[in-house]
Amino acid sequence: MDKSVRPAVLQAISSIRERYFEPITLADLASEVFVSRFHFSRMFADATGVTPGRFLTAVRLFEAKRLLLTTSLNVSDIVCSVGYSSVGTFTSRFSRAVGMTPTQYREPQVAELLVAISPTLRRLPPLRTLRAAGRNCASLQSGTGELAIQLDLPSGSAPADTLVGLFADPVPQCGPVAFTGMANVHSAELTINGAPAGQWTAIAVAQHQPGAAGPRFSIAYSTVHVAPHGRSATRIALRAPAPTDAPIAITLASKQSPFTQRMLADARPHLRAVA
């Protein structure tokens, strides 16, 4: 993106993050940075990969998830605090996007298996989760494809616990259709088995060990194609999170997933809330 327009996009993102609970409109954001709505929408999408409206929705849903997991506020209070005026409308939109109702999202396994990347909250599931995923990836959809991913961590970074998932949406709100993870790796090849055929957004997240000069967390987004049979391959280079990244909060928990049931059986005595 042209450096001359970057400050305008960053200013708009800052406004969204600070005022997401207000009734912000596209016209409001465009007027703040003194450009037309059409030009603003185009340069915002060029910088972030999504429209201003989708970025705002991502921020609101992220904050709703955070409040559900970290506070005892009732749902109606959370609805008001993230910019929605109707509990019914919010519940319908949340359930459709996330695959769970707000009440179900408060179940302990959701927090235990949470992946979150934002300026205020960054976490991966525990090491045992990543080790289990590496041994036996649990696809939430049945698939016959196999995707080999060469992961390149940032130069100079420490080894990391890494998770890679395939998503239908570039800003996902629900769990991946397939995923795998590995603990304490540097640049390495991971394989996702049982991946559904088609085009997906691969999102890789790494939590690096402390002590190195590189980033503590790194992330990557890549469009990948999975063949219906046989082995597909791709290469993904991770980087430090950027201000233009929409926040992500997805859980690997799913009542239909055998992976979740296995993790619950292993981890139930040690479940903890997200800090």
XYZ file of N, CA and C in Angstrom:
825
model
N 0.829 -1.182 0.000
C 0.000 0.000 0.000
C 0.872 1.244 0.000
N 0.443 2.289 -0.695
C 1.136 3.554 -0.745
C 1.297 4.103 0.671
N 2.527 4.474 1.020
C 2.782 4.956 2.374
C 1.979 6.207 2.702
N 1.599 6.980 1.682
C 0.870 8.220 1.932
C -0.534 7.977 2.466
N -1.117 6.799 2.215
C -2.463 6.517 2.707
C -2.449 5.656 3.965
N -1.316 5.094 4.292
C -1.253 4.214 5.462
C -1.665 4.918 6.756
N -1.233 6.127 7.041
C -1.681 6.770 8.291
C -3.197 6.896 8.388
N -3.868 7.116 7.262
C -5.325 7.236 7.290
C -5.971 5.912 7.689
N -5.455 4.808 7.168
C -5.997 3.495 7.527
C -5.731 3.191 8.997
N -4.524 3.467 9.447
C -4.192 3.218 10.850
C -5.044 4.081 11.781
N -5.323 5.317 11.365
C -6.182 6.179 12.176
C -7.591 5.610 12.261
N -8.092 5.100 11.133
C -9.428 4.509 11.126
C -9.477 3.256 11.998
N -8.448 2.416 11.930
C -8.390 1.214 12.761
C -8.350 1.592 14.236
N -7.573 2.627 14.564
C -7.512 3.093 15.945
C -8.886 3.561 16.426
N -9.613 4.253 15.549
C -10.958 4.717 15.910
C -11.899 3.541 16.139
N -11.797 2.528 15.283
C -12.648 1.341 15.444
C -12.355 0.665 16.778
N -11.088 0.480 17.107
C -10.727 -0.212 18.346
C -11.136 0.593 19.583
N -11.105 1.914 19.478
C -11.442 2.755 20.627
C -12.941 2.998 20.765
N -13.692 2.920 19.645
C -15.100 3.319 19.664
C -16.018 2.233 19.128
N -15.594 0.960 19.192
C -16.386 -0.123 18.614
C -17.764 -0.245 19.238
N -17.928 0.258 20.465
C -19.212 0.178 21.168
C -20.167 1.290 20.753
N -19.698 2.199 19.883
C -20.546 3.272 19.384
C -21.136 2.878 18.025
N -22.199 3.557 17.580
C -22.781 3.273 16.251
C -21.962 3.910 15.129
N -20.758 3.363 14.902
C -19.850 3.909 13.883
C -20.354 3.543 12.491
N -20.294 4.490 11.566
C -20.682 4.237 10.179
C -19.475 4.420 9.261
N -19.603 3.916 8.047
C -18.563 4.101 7.047
C -18.323 5.582 6.799
N -19.388 6.355 6.746
C -19.262 7.800 6.522
C -18.476 8.460 7.653
N -18.707 8.014 8.888
C -17.974 8.567 10.030
C -16.477 8.340 9.875
N -16.097 7.107 9.553
C -14.679 6.774 9.433
C -14.032 7.516 8.276
N -14.732 7.590 7.145
C -14.183 8.282 5.982
C -13.986 9.765 6.261
N -14.943 10.373 6.942
C -14.833 11.808 7.223
C -13.690 12.094 8.193
N -13.402 11.158 9.099
C -12.300 11.352 10.037
C -10.954 11.447 9.336
N -10.811 10.740 8.223
C -9.529 10.739 7.506
C -9.593 11.563 6.225
N -10.721 12.284 6.027
C -10.864 13.275 4.959
C -10.737 12.684 3.558
N -11.402 11.538 3.353
C -11.468 10.963 2.010
C -12.904 10.537 1.742
N -13.217 10.262 0.475
C -14.562 9.810 0.139
C -14.794 8.407 0.665
N -16.060 8.050 0.848
C -16.378 6.718 1.341
C -15.859 5.633 0.401
N -16.003 5.857 -0.908
C -15.549 4.864 -1.880
C -14.037 4.674 -1.782
N -13.286 5.774 -1.768
C -11.825 5.670 -1.711
C -11.378 5.075 -0.379
N -12.049 5.459 0.689
C -11.690 4.921 2.006
C -11.912 3.412 2.047
N -13.063 2.945 1.565
C -13.347 1.508 1.571
C -12.300 0.739 0.788
N -11.913 1.292 -0.350
C -10.942 0.599 -1.209
C -9.571 0.526 -0.543
N -9.097 1.650 0.006
C -7.753 1.619 0.590
C -7.740 0.831 1.908
N -8.862 0.816 2.635
C -8.941 0.029 3.860
C -8.871 -1.458 3.522
N -9.623 -1.872 2.511
C -9.607 -3.285 2.109
C -8.241 -3.689 1.570
N -7.573 -2.785 0.855
C -6.236 -3.087 0.351
C -5.259 -3.330 1.507
N -5.426 -2.586 2.592
C -4.493 -2.685 3.714
C -4.794 -3.851 4.638
N -6.066 -4.176 4.823
C -6.458 -5.176 5.823
C -6.978 -6.475 5.245
N -7.408 -6.448 3.987
C -7.994 -7.631 3.370
C -9.483 -7.760 3.601
N -10.071 -6.856 4.369
C -11.514 -6.889 4.631
C -12.060 -5.465 4.577
N -13.375 -5.345 4.486
C -14.015 -4.032 4.471
C -14.002 -3.423 5.872
N -14.200 -2.109 5.983
C -14.295 -1.504 7.320
C -15.406 -2.115 8.163
N -16.536 -2.436 7.532
C -17.644 -3.035 8.271
C -17.281 -4.388 8.843
N -16.581 -5.211 8.074
C -16.192 -6.535 8.570
C -15.129 -6.422 9.660
N -14.254 -5.436 9.533
C -13.250 -5.228 10.577
C -13.931 -4.820 11.878
N -14.907 -3.926 11.793
C -15.652 -3.491 12.974
C -16.389 -4.668 13.613
N -17.018 -5.492 12.791
C -17.708 -6.675 13.320
C -16.734 -7.616 14.009
N -15.540 -7.795 13.427
C -14.531 -8.664 14.035
C -14.121 -8.148 15.407
N -13.944 -6.832 15.520
C -13.563 -6.251 16.806
C -14.684 -6.440 17.826
N -15.922 -6.184 17.408
C -17.050 -6.330 18.336
C -17.216 -7.768 18.806
N -17.121 -8.725 17.894
C -17.272 -10.123 18.292
C -16.104 -10.583 19.163
N -14.908 -10.097 18.853
C -13.755 -10.443 19.687
C -13.982 -9.962 21.118
N -14.425 -8.708 21.259
C -14.648 -8.167 22.599
C -15.786 -8.901 23.308
N -16.812 -9.290 22.574
C -17.899 -10.059 23.182
C -17.381 -11.402 23.690
N -16.566 -12.084 22.897
C -15.997 -13.357 23.325
C -15.116 -13.173 24.553
N -14.294 -12.124 24.537
C -13.411 -11.872 25.673
C -14.221 -11.661 26.958
N -15.287 -10.882 26.866
C -16.113 -10.623 28.045
C -16.850 -11.879 28.499
N -17.302 -12.691 27.563
C -17.965 -13.939 27.929
C -17.022 -14.864 28.695
N -15.751 -14.885 28.298
C -14.797 -15.813 28.887
C -14.125 -15.284 30.149
N -14.056 -13.986 30.307
C -13.248 -13.429 31.402
C -14.043 -12.655 32.440
N -15.353 -12.498 32.250
C -16.160 -11.759 33.222
C -17.429 -12.550 33.540
N -18.124 -12.087 34.565
C -19.408 -12.680 34.927
C -20.579 -11.818 34.476
N -20.322 -10.840 33.609
C -21.396 -9.998 33.090
C -22.448 -10.857 32.408
N -23.726 -10.476 32.555
C -24.746 -11.224 31.825
C -24.732 -10.822 30.359
N -25.370 -11.627 29.545
C -25.296 -11.425 28.103
C -25.854 -10.073 27.688
N -26.928 -9.631 28.316
C -27.511 -8.342 27.932
C -26.546 -7.194 28.187
N -25.774 -7.257 29.273
C -24.782 -6.219 29.547
C -23.655 -6.260 28.515
N -23.249 -7.453 28.143
C -22.195 -7.591 27.142
C -22.667 -7.051 25.797
N -23.907 -7.339 25.444
C -24.471 -6.855 24.174
C -24.367 -5.335 24.104
N -24.760 -4.666 25.165
C -24.711 -3.203 25.180
C -23.280 -2.687 25.121
N -22.364 -3.377 25.768
C -20.994 -2.881 25.864
C -20.183 -3.097 24.595
N -20.690 -3.888 23.653
C -19.957 -4.092 22.393
C -20.671 -3.484 21.186
N -21.685 -2.660 21.436
C -22.258 -1.892 20.344
C -23.520 -2.416 19.718
N -24.140 -3.435 20.323
C -25.408 -3.943 19.803
C -26.546 -3.450 20.696
N -27.698 -3.233 20.094
C -28.837 -2.707 20.850
C -29.875 -3.771 21.179
N -29.819 -4.921 20.500
C -30.821 -5.966 20.696
C -30.148 -7.268 21.093
N -30.557 -7.822 22.234
C -30.007 -9.107 22.678
C -30.348 -10.208 21.680
N -31.576 -10.192 21.175
C -31.992 -11.220 20.221
C -31.185 -11.177 18.940
N -30.971 -9.969 18.410
C -30.186 -9.828 17.176
C -28.753 -10.274 17.401
N -28.154 -9.849 18.510
C -26.785 -10.241 18.806
C -26.672 -11.757 18.953
N -27.590 -12.362 19.705
C -27.535 -13.807 19.933
C -27.645 -14.578 18.629
N -28.531 -14.124 17.744
C -28.687 -14.792 16.450
C -27.422 -14.667 15.618
N -26.856 -13.468 15.548
C -25.646 -13.254 14.759
C -24.458 -13.997 15.353
N -24.335 -13.961 16.669
C -23.238 -14.651 17.331
C -23.331 -16.155 17.092
N -24.516 -16.714 17.287
C -24.688 -18.161 17.125
C -24.419 -18.592 15.687
N -24.883 -17.789 14.722
C -24.667 -18.125 13.313
C -23.182 -18.058 12.952
N -22.480 -17.050 13.456
C -21.071 -16.869 13.110
C -20.155 -17.830 13.855
N -20.442 -18.072 15.133
C -19.540 -18.818 16.000
C -19.886 -20.301 16.058
N -21.154 -20.632 15.838
C -21.567 -22.024 15.925
C -21.960 -22.436 17.324
N -22.017 -21.502 18.252
C -22.450 -21.723 19.624
C -23.244 -20.506 20.070
N -24.125 -20.683 21.020
C -24.804 -19.545 21.621
C -23.836 -18.849 22.584
N -24.100 -17.594 22.953
C -23.244 -16.938 23.949
C -23.129 -17.735 25.245
N -24.206 -18.358 25.685
C -24.157 -19.157 26.912
C -23.251 -20.366 26.743
N -23.359 -21.067 25.613
C -22.489 -22.220 25.365
C -21.016 -21.807 25.289
N -20.770 -20.576 24.835
C -19.384 -20.114 24.697
C -18.690 -19.969 26.049
N -19.470 -19.971 27.117
C -18.888 -19.847 28.452
C -18.502 -21.192 29.047
N -18.719 -22.276 28.333
C -18.337 -23.584 28.850
C -16.814 -23.676 28.959
N -16.283 -24.354 29.970
C -14.835 -24.331 30.240
C -13.964 -24.762 29.076
N -14.417 -25.739 28.269
C -13.562 -26.224 27.187
C -13.316 -25.166 26.121
N -14.218 -24.188 26.007
C -14.015 -23.116 25.028
C -12.773 -22.315 25.372
N -12.650 -21.928 26.640
C -11.471 -21.183 27.082
C -10.212 -22.042 27.023
N -10.344 -23.304 27.400
C -9.188 -24.194 27.413
C -8.597 -24.358 26.014
N -9.430 -24.359 24.997
C -8.974 -24.609 23.630
C -9.027 -23.346 22.769
N -8.832 -22.192 23.410
C -8.934 -20.909 22.705
C -7.635 -20.527 22.006
N -7.792 -20.008 20.792
C -6.697 -19.372 20.053
C -7.077 -17.905 19.898
N -6.237 -17.010 20.391
C -6.568 -15.583 20.342
C -5.352 -14.774 19.929
N -5.573 -13.858 18.993
C -4.529 -12.930 18.578
C -5.154 -11.551 18.434
N -4.737 -10.630 19.270
C -5.170 -9.236 19.200
C -4.137 -8.407 19.942
N -4.219 -7.080 19.856
C -3.263 -6.265 20.609
C -3.361 -6.452 22.121
N -4.516 -6.925 22.618
C -4.722 -7.027 24.063
C -4.739 -8.457 24.593
N -4.838 -9.454 23.730
C -4.910 -10.850 24.172
C -4.289 -11.746 23.110
N -3.245 -12.492 23.516
C -2.583 -13.412 22.602
C -2.339 -14.711 23.359
N -2.878 -15.798 22.820
C -2.669 -17.085 23.484
C -2.929 -18.224 22.514
N -2.280 -19.345 22.813
C -2.544 -20.616 22.159
C -3.004 -21.609 23.222
N -3.650 -22.703 22.810
C -3.996 -23.744 23.779
C -2.737 -24.328 24.409
N -2.892 -25.084 25.491
C -1.731 -25.670 26.183
C -0.929 -26.604 25.286
N 0.296 -26.884 25.710
C 1.187 -27.737 24.942
C 0.582 -29.100 24.659
N -0.102 -29.681 25.651
C -0.661 -31.023 25.448
C -1.691 -31.021 24.319
N -2.370 -29.868 24.127
C -3.336 -29.771 23.037
C -2.627 -29.825 21.694
N -1.536 -29.066 21.584
C -0.793 -29.056 20.328
C -0.159 -30.413 20.043
N 0.331 -31.055 21.077
C 0.909 -32.397 20.868
C -0.157 -33.370 20.402
N -1.346 -33.297 20.999
C -2.435 -34.183 20.595
C -2.867 -33.885 19.167
N -2.913 -32.604 18.804
C -3.290 -32.240 17.443
C -2.279 -32.766 16.446
N -0.993 -32.705 16.817
C 0.038 -33.202 15.924
C -0.054 -34.695 15.708
N -0.500 -35.423 16.729
C -0.612 -36.883 16.590
C -1.844 -37.285 15.786
N -2.923 -36.522 15.987
C -4.174 -36.953 15.369
C -5.065 -35.746 15.138
N -4.877 -35.089 14.001
C -5.693 -33.924 13.688
C -7.157 -34.317 13.590
N -8.011 -33.554 14.261
C -9.444 -33.842 14.244
C -10.141 -32.872 13.309
N -10.495 -33.313 12.156
C -11.204 -32.454 11.221
C -12.654 -32.299 11.657
N -13.159 -31.065 11.599
C -14.558 -30.822 11.922
C -15.448 -31.132 10.729
N -14.843 -31.272 9.555
C -15.540 -31.768 8.376
C -14.766 -32.986 7.890
N -15.468 -33.932 7.322
C -14.764 -35.098 6.813
C -14.117 -34.745 5.485
N -12.857 -35.107 5.337
C -12.146 -34.820 4.100
C -11.175 -35.932 3.774
N -10.743 -35.953 2.521
C -9.831 -37.000 2.075
C -8.499 -36.434 1.614
N -8.330 -35.101 1.735
C -7.098 -34.480 1.281
C -6.023 -34.462 2.354
N -4.809 -34.230 1.908
C -3.656 -34.104 2.808
C -2.880 -32.879 2.384
N -2.622 -31.967 3.323
C -1.920 -30.720 3.016
C -0.621 -30.651 3.803
N 0.499 -30.624 3.083
C 1.815 -30.460 3.697
C 2.155 -28.971 3.690
N 2.512 -28.436 4.853
C 2.781 -27.007 4.986
C 4.203 -26.813 5.495
N 5.019 -26.136 4.700
C 6.349 -25.740 5.147
C 6.225 -24.399 5.861
N 6.462 -24.398 7.171
C 6.354 -23.181 7.965
C 7.725 -22.543 8.110
N 7.793 -21.247 7.811
C 9.016 -20.483 8.002
C 8.748 -19.441 9.077
N 9.346 -19.628 10.252
C 9.185 -18.668 11.330
C 10.061 -17.438 11.059
N 9.744 -16.304 11.688
C 10.521 -15.089 11.433
C 12.003 -15.285 11.721
N 12.832 -14.618 10.949
C 14.279 -14.728 11.122
C 14.689 -14.283 12.520
N 15.514 -15.086 13.167
C 16.011 -14.744 14.485
C 15.074 -15.058 15.625
N 13.912 -15.620 15.327
C 12.943 -15.904 16.388
C 13.283 -17.204 17.102
N 12.773 -17.336 18.326
C 12.975 -18.555 19.106
C 12.036 -19.647 18.617
N 12.312 -20.920 18.955
C 11.356 -21.994 18.644
C 9.986 -21.669 19.217
N 8.950 -22.272 18.639
C 7.590 -21.869 18.992
C 6.646 -23.051 19.015
N 5.596 -22.916 19.813
C 4.437 -23.803 19.725
C 3.567 -23.248 18.614
N 3.201 -24.084 17.662
C 2.589 -23.604 16.428
C 1.309 -24.358 16.124
N 0.320 -23.622 15.653
C -0.959 -24.196 15.248
C -1.310 -23.670 13.871
N -1.782 -24.559 12.986
C -2.223 -24.164 11.651
C -3.615 -24.726 11.417
N -4.545 -23.863 11.009
C -5.907 -24.293 10.725
C -6.359 -23.833 9.358
N -7.325 -24.546 8.807
C -7.937 -24.180 7.536
C -9.330 -23.633 7.809
N -9.613 -22.457 7.246
C -10.859 -21.760 7.524
C -11.550 -21.355 6.227
N -12.880 -21.300 6.291
C -13.653 -20.869 5.135
C -13.677 -19.360 5.011
N -13.324 -18.649 6.076
C -13.407 -17.197 6.125
C -12.041 -16.627 6.482
N -11.616 -15.534 5.835
C -10.315 -14.947 6.175
C -10.288 -14.316 7.564
N -11.456 -13.990 8.130
C -11.537 -13.523 9.518
C -12.483 -14.477 10.245
N -12.003 -15.636 10.644
C -12.894 -16.676 11.164
C -13.452 -16.332 12.537
N -14.687 -16.796 12.764
C -15.314 -16.667 14.066
C -15.548 -18.032 14.711
N -15.511 -19.080 13.913
C -15.684 -20.432 14.437
C -14.440 -21.253 14.116
N -14.409 -22.476 14.595
C -13.222 -23.303 14.486
C -12.880 -23.698 13.066
N -11.677 -24.226 12.871
C -11.226 -24.626 11.542
C -11.904 -25.891 11.045
N -11.908 -26.065 9.722
C -12.426 -27.309 9.154
C -11.429 -28.442 9.357
N -10.170 -28.082 9.539
C -9.116 -29.054 9.846
C -7.938 -28.275 10.410
N -7.146 -28.935 11.245
C -6.004 -28.236 11.836
C -4.967 -29.243 12.294
N -3.787 -28.717 12.578
C -2.750 -29.511 13.209
C -1.856 -28.563 13.983
N -1.077 -29.101 14.894
C -0.194 -28.276 15.700
C 1.043 -29.041 16.088
N 2.044 -28.288 16.542
C 3.285 -28.913 16.964
C 3.933 -28.031 18.027
N 4.501 -28.656 19.035
C 5.123 -27.920 20.131
C 6.618 -27.778 19.905
N 7.150 -26.607 20.260
C 8.591 -26.354 20.319
C 9.306 -26.660 18.998
N 8.874 -25.984 17.951
C 9.499 -26.187 16.649
C 10.071 -24.872 16.132
N 11.020 -24.992 15.239
C 11.478 -23.853 14.468
C 10.851 -24.036 13.093
N 11.445 -23.519 12.049
C 10.883 -23.759 10.729
C 10.781 -25.264 10.508
N 9.603 -25.726 10.089
C 9.364 -27.161 9.992
C 8.208 -27.424 9.054
N 8.012 -28.695 8.712
C 6.884 -29.089 7.875
C 5.824 -29.759 8.740
N 4.594 -29.271 8.631
C 3.453 -29.863 9.316
C 2.512 -30.429 8.266
N 1.768 -31.460 8.609
C 0.829 -32.060 7.683
C -0.563 -32.078 8.298
N -1.531 -31.556 7.540
C -2.928 -31.623 7.947
C -3.570 -32.782 7.204
N -3.997 -33.788 7.946
C -4.667 -34.939 7.351
C -6.175 -34.752 7.432
N -6.896 -35.391 6.548
C -8.351 -35.319 6.570
C -8.896 -33.955 6.210
N -8.169 -33.214 5.389
C -8.605 -31.873 5.005
C -9.642 -31.954 3.880
N -10.737 -31.217 3.989
C -11.722 -31.205 2.903
C -11.138 -30.551 1.647
N -11.537 -31.046 0.498
C -11.071 -30.470 -0.755
C -11.643 -29.070 -0.939
N -10.871 -28.211 -1.609
C -11.351 -26.870 -1.905
C -10.315 -25.819 -1.601
N -10.750 -24.572 -1.706
C -9.875 -23.438 -1.416
C -10.189 -22.905 -0.018
N -9.144 -22.754 0.794
C -9.303 -22.340 2.179
C -8.315 -21.241 2.530
N -8.597 -20.542 3.628
C -7.617 -19.621 4.206
C -6.877 -20.369 5.302
N -5.582 -20.555 5.109
C -4.753 -21.176 6.143
C -4.244 -20.070 7.066
N -4.459 -20.255 8.359
C -3.966 -19.305 9.349
C -3.019 -20.054 10.276
N -1.788 -19.564 10.349
C -0.778 -20.148 11.224
C -0.485 -19.168 12.358
N -0.442 -19.691 13.572
C -0.143 -18.881 14.752
C 0.960 -19.574 15.538
N 1.953 -18.801 15.966
C 3.076 -19.362 16.721
C 3.314 -18.539 17.980
N 3.508 -19.233 19.086
C 3.877 -18.599 20.348
C 5.315 -18.995 20.642
N 6.216 -18.007 20.569
C 7.647 -18.283 20.669
C 8.103 -18.321 22.126
N 9.124 -19.114 22.353
C 9.729 -19.156 23.677
C 10.414 -17.829 23.968
N 10.445 -17.404 25.224
C 11.094 -16.131 25.557
C 12.608 -16.225 25.438
N 13.228 -15.062 25.329
C 14.686 -15.020 25.357
C 15.348 -14.643 24.050
N 14.606 -14.660 22.938
C 15.193 -14.286 21.654
C 14.757 -12.880 21.277
N 15.443 -12.309 20.290
C 15.151 -10.937 19.881
C 13.912 -10.847 19.003
N 13.462 -11.953 18.458
C 12.325 -11.942 17.548
C 11.014 -11.734 18.276
N 9.879 -11.801 17.542
C 8.566 -11.573 18.155
C 8.178 -12.672 19.123
N 7.352 -12.321 20.097
C 6.838 -13.311 21.053
C 5.742 -14.148 20.406
N 4.981 -13.538 19.513
C 3.968 -14.222 18.724
C 4.214 -13.909 17.263
N 3.826 -14.822 16.401
C 3.848 -14.536 14.967
C 2.646 -15.188 14.323
N 2.311 -14.723 13.136
C 1.073 -15.133 12.488
C 1.256 -15.085 10.979
N 0.440 -15.827 10.263
C 0.458 -15.787 8.803
C -0.907 -16.171 8.269
N -1.271 -15.568 7.140
C -2.495 -15.896 6.416
C -2.095 -16.285 5.005
N -2.701 -17.340 4.486
C -2.370 -17.771 3.131
C -3.559 -18.497 2.518
N -3.847 -18.214 1.266
C -4.882 -18.946 0.550
C -4.283 -20.245 0.028
N -4.915 -21.376 0.348
C -4.380 -22.673 -0.057
C -5.461 -23.472 -0.764
N -5.027 -24.383 -1.612
C -5.949 -25.276 -2.314
C -5.639 -26.706 -1.915
N -6.668 -27.439 -1.523
C -6.524 -28.842 -1.135
C -7.197 -29.707 -2.193
N -6.435 -30.611 -2.780
C -6.979 -31.537 -3.765
C -7.847 -32.581 -3.072
N -8.861 -33.127 -3.773
C -9.754 -34.099 -3.133
C -9.054 -35.385 -2.721
N -7.995 -35.729 -3.408
C -7.244 -36.942 -3.060
C -5.762 -36.651 -3.231
N -4.957 -37.357 -2.475
C -3.521 -37.185 -2.598
C -3.003 -36.037 -1.756
N -1.786 -35.624 -2.033
C -1.049 -34.678 -1.206
C -0.894 -33.336 -1.909
N -1.331 -32.286 -1.252
C -1.084 -30.926 -1.709
C -0.015 -30.311 -0.822
N 0.616 -29.242 -1.306
C 1.699 -28.640 -0.536
C 1.667 -27.122 -0.671
N 2.139 -26.445 0.375
C 2.224 -24.988 0.353
C 3.328 -24.553 1.298
N 3.703 -23.295 1.197
C 4.737 -22.716 2.077
C 4.171 -21.458 2.705
N 4.348 -21.296 4.012
C 3.790 -20.161 4.731
C 4.890 -19.512 5.567
N 5.073 -18.207 5.388
C 6.058 -17.447 6.151
C 5.340 -16.620 7.215
N 5.684 -16.850 8.474
C 5.054 -16.120 9.559
C 5.753 -14.784 9.791
N 5.029 -13.865 10.416
C 5.536 -12.517 10.708
C 4.941 -12.055 12.036
N 5.453 -10.952 12.536
C 4.882 -10.367 13.743
C 3.489 -9.827 13.430
N 2.551 -9.878 14.383
C 1.228 -9.303 14.148
C 1.323 -7.825 13.795
N 0.401 -7.387 12.933
C 0.387 -5.999 12.470
C -0.891 -5.306 12.919
N -0.870 -3.975 13.038
C -2.091 -3.252 13.416
C -3.248 -3.474 12.460
N -2.936 -3.810 11.211
C -3.986 -4.011 10.213
C -4.616 -5.395 10.272
N -4.129 -6.279 11.147
C -4.737 -7.596 11.305
C -6.025 -7.483 12.117
N -7.112 -8.029 11.595
C -8.347 -8.088 12.373
C -8.145 -9.066 13.530
N -8.729 -8.797 14.698
C -8.540 -9.698 15.845
C -9.172 -11.056 15.600
N -8.542 -12.090 16.148
C -9.013 -13.468 16.006
C -9.228 -14.058 17.388
N -10.365 -14.688 17.593
C -10.619 -15.488 18.798
C -11.468 -16.665 18.369
N -10.833 -17.809 18.186
C -11.569 -19.011 17.805
C -11.200 -20.129 18.774
N -12.111 -21.044 18.955
C -11.859 -22.173 19.842
C -11.853 -23.469 19.048
N -10.997 -24.375 19.469
C -10.967 -25.702 18.855
C -12.039 -26.605 19.439
N -12.762 -26.091 20.442
C -13.803 -26.883 21.078
C -15.010 -27.018 20.171
N -15.539 -28.209 20.098
C -16.754 -28.477 19.346
C -17.384 -29.734 19.916
N -18.664 -29.677 20.203
C -19.327 -30.847 20.772
C -19.281 -32.040 19.821
N -19.137 -31.764 18.518
C -19.132 -32.839 17.534
C -17.731 -33.405 17.310
N -16.705 -32.745 17.871
C -15.342 -33.140 17.555
C -14.808 -34.187 18.530
N -14.338 -35.317 18.038
C -13.709 -36.295 18.932
C -12.451 -35.736 19.586
N -11.784 -34.804 18.911
C -10.609 -34.158 19.488
C -10.989 -33.454 20.789
N -12.092 -32.703 20.764
C -12.543 -31.994 21.956
C -12.845 -32.961 23.081
N -13.557 -34.023 22.775
C -13.920 -34.978 23.818
C -12.677 -35.618 24.432
N -11.681 -35.912 23.613
C -10.451 -36.495 24.135
C -9.713 -35.500 25.025
N -9.645 -34.230 24.572
C -8.960 -33.214 25.354
C -9.674 -32.959 26.678
N -10.997 -32.964 26.649
C -11.755 -32.752 27.889
C -11.457 -33.859 28.895
N -11.401 -35.083 28.413
C -11.121 -36.200 29.302
C -9.729 -36.071 29.919
N -8.755 -35.584 29.118
C -7.382 -35.451 29.603
C -7.202 -34.239 30.504
N -7.906 -33.135 30.179
C -7.603 -31.858 30.809
C -8.587 -31.425 31.875
N -9.699 -32.114 32.031
C -10.751 -31.616 32.932
C -10.229 -31.256 34.337
N -9.326 -32.010 34.942
C -8.876 -31.595 36.276
C -8.065 -30.304 36.271
N -7.625 -29.862 35.065
C -6.713 -28.717 35.001
C -7.329 -27.537 34.260
N -8.620 -27.543 33.975
C -9.232 -26.461 33.225
C -9.060 -25.139 33.964
N -8.824 -24.077 33.183
C -8.644 -22.772 33.784
C -9.268 -21.714 32.876
N -9.608 -20.581 33.436
C -10.176 -19.484 32.656
C -9.062 -18.739 31.943
N -9.441 -18.071 30.879
C -8.493 -17.232 30.154
C -8.165 -16.009 30.991
N -6.894 -15.661 31.078
C -6.502 -14.476 31.852
C -6.561 -13.243 30.990
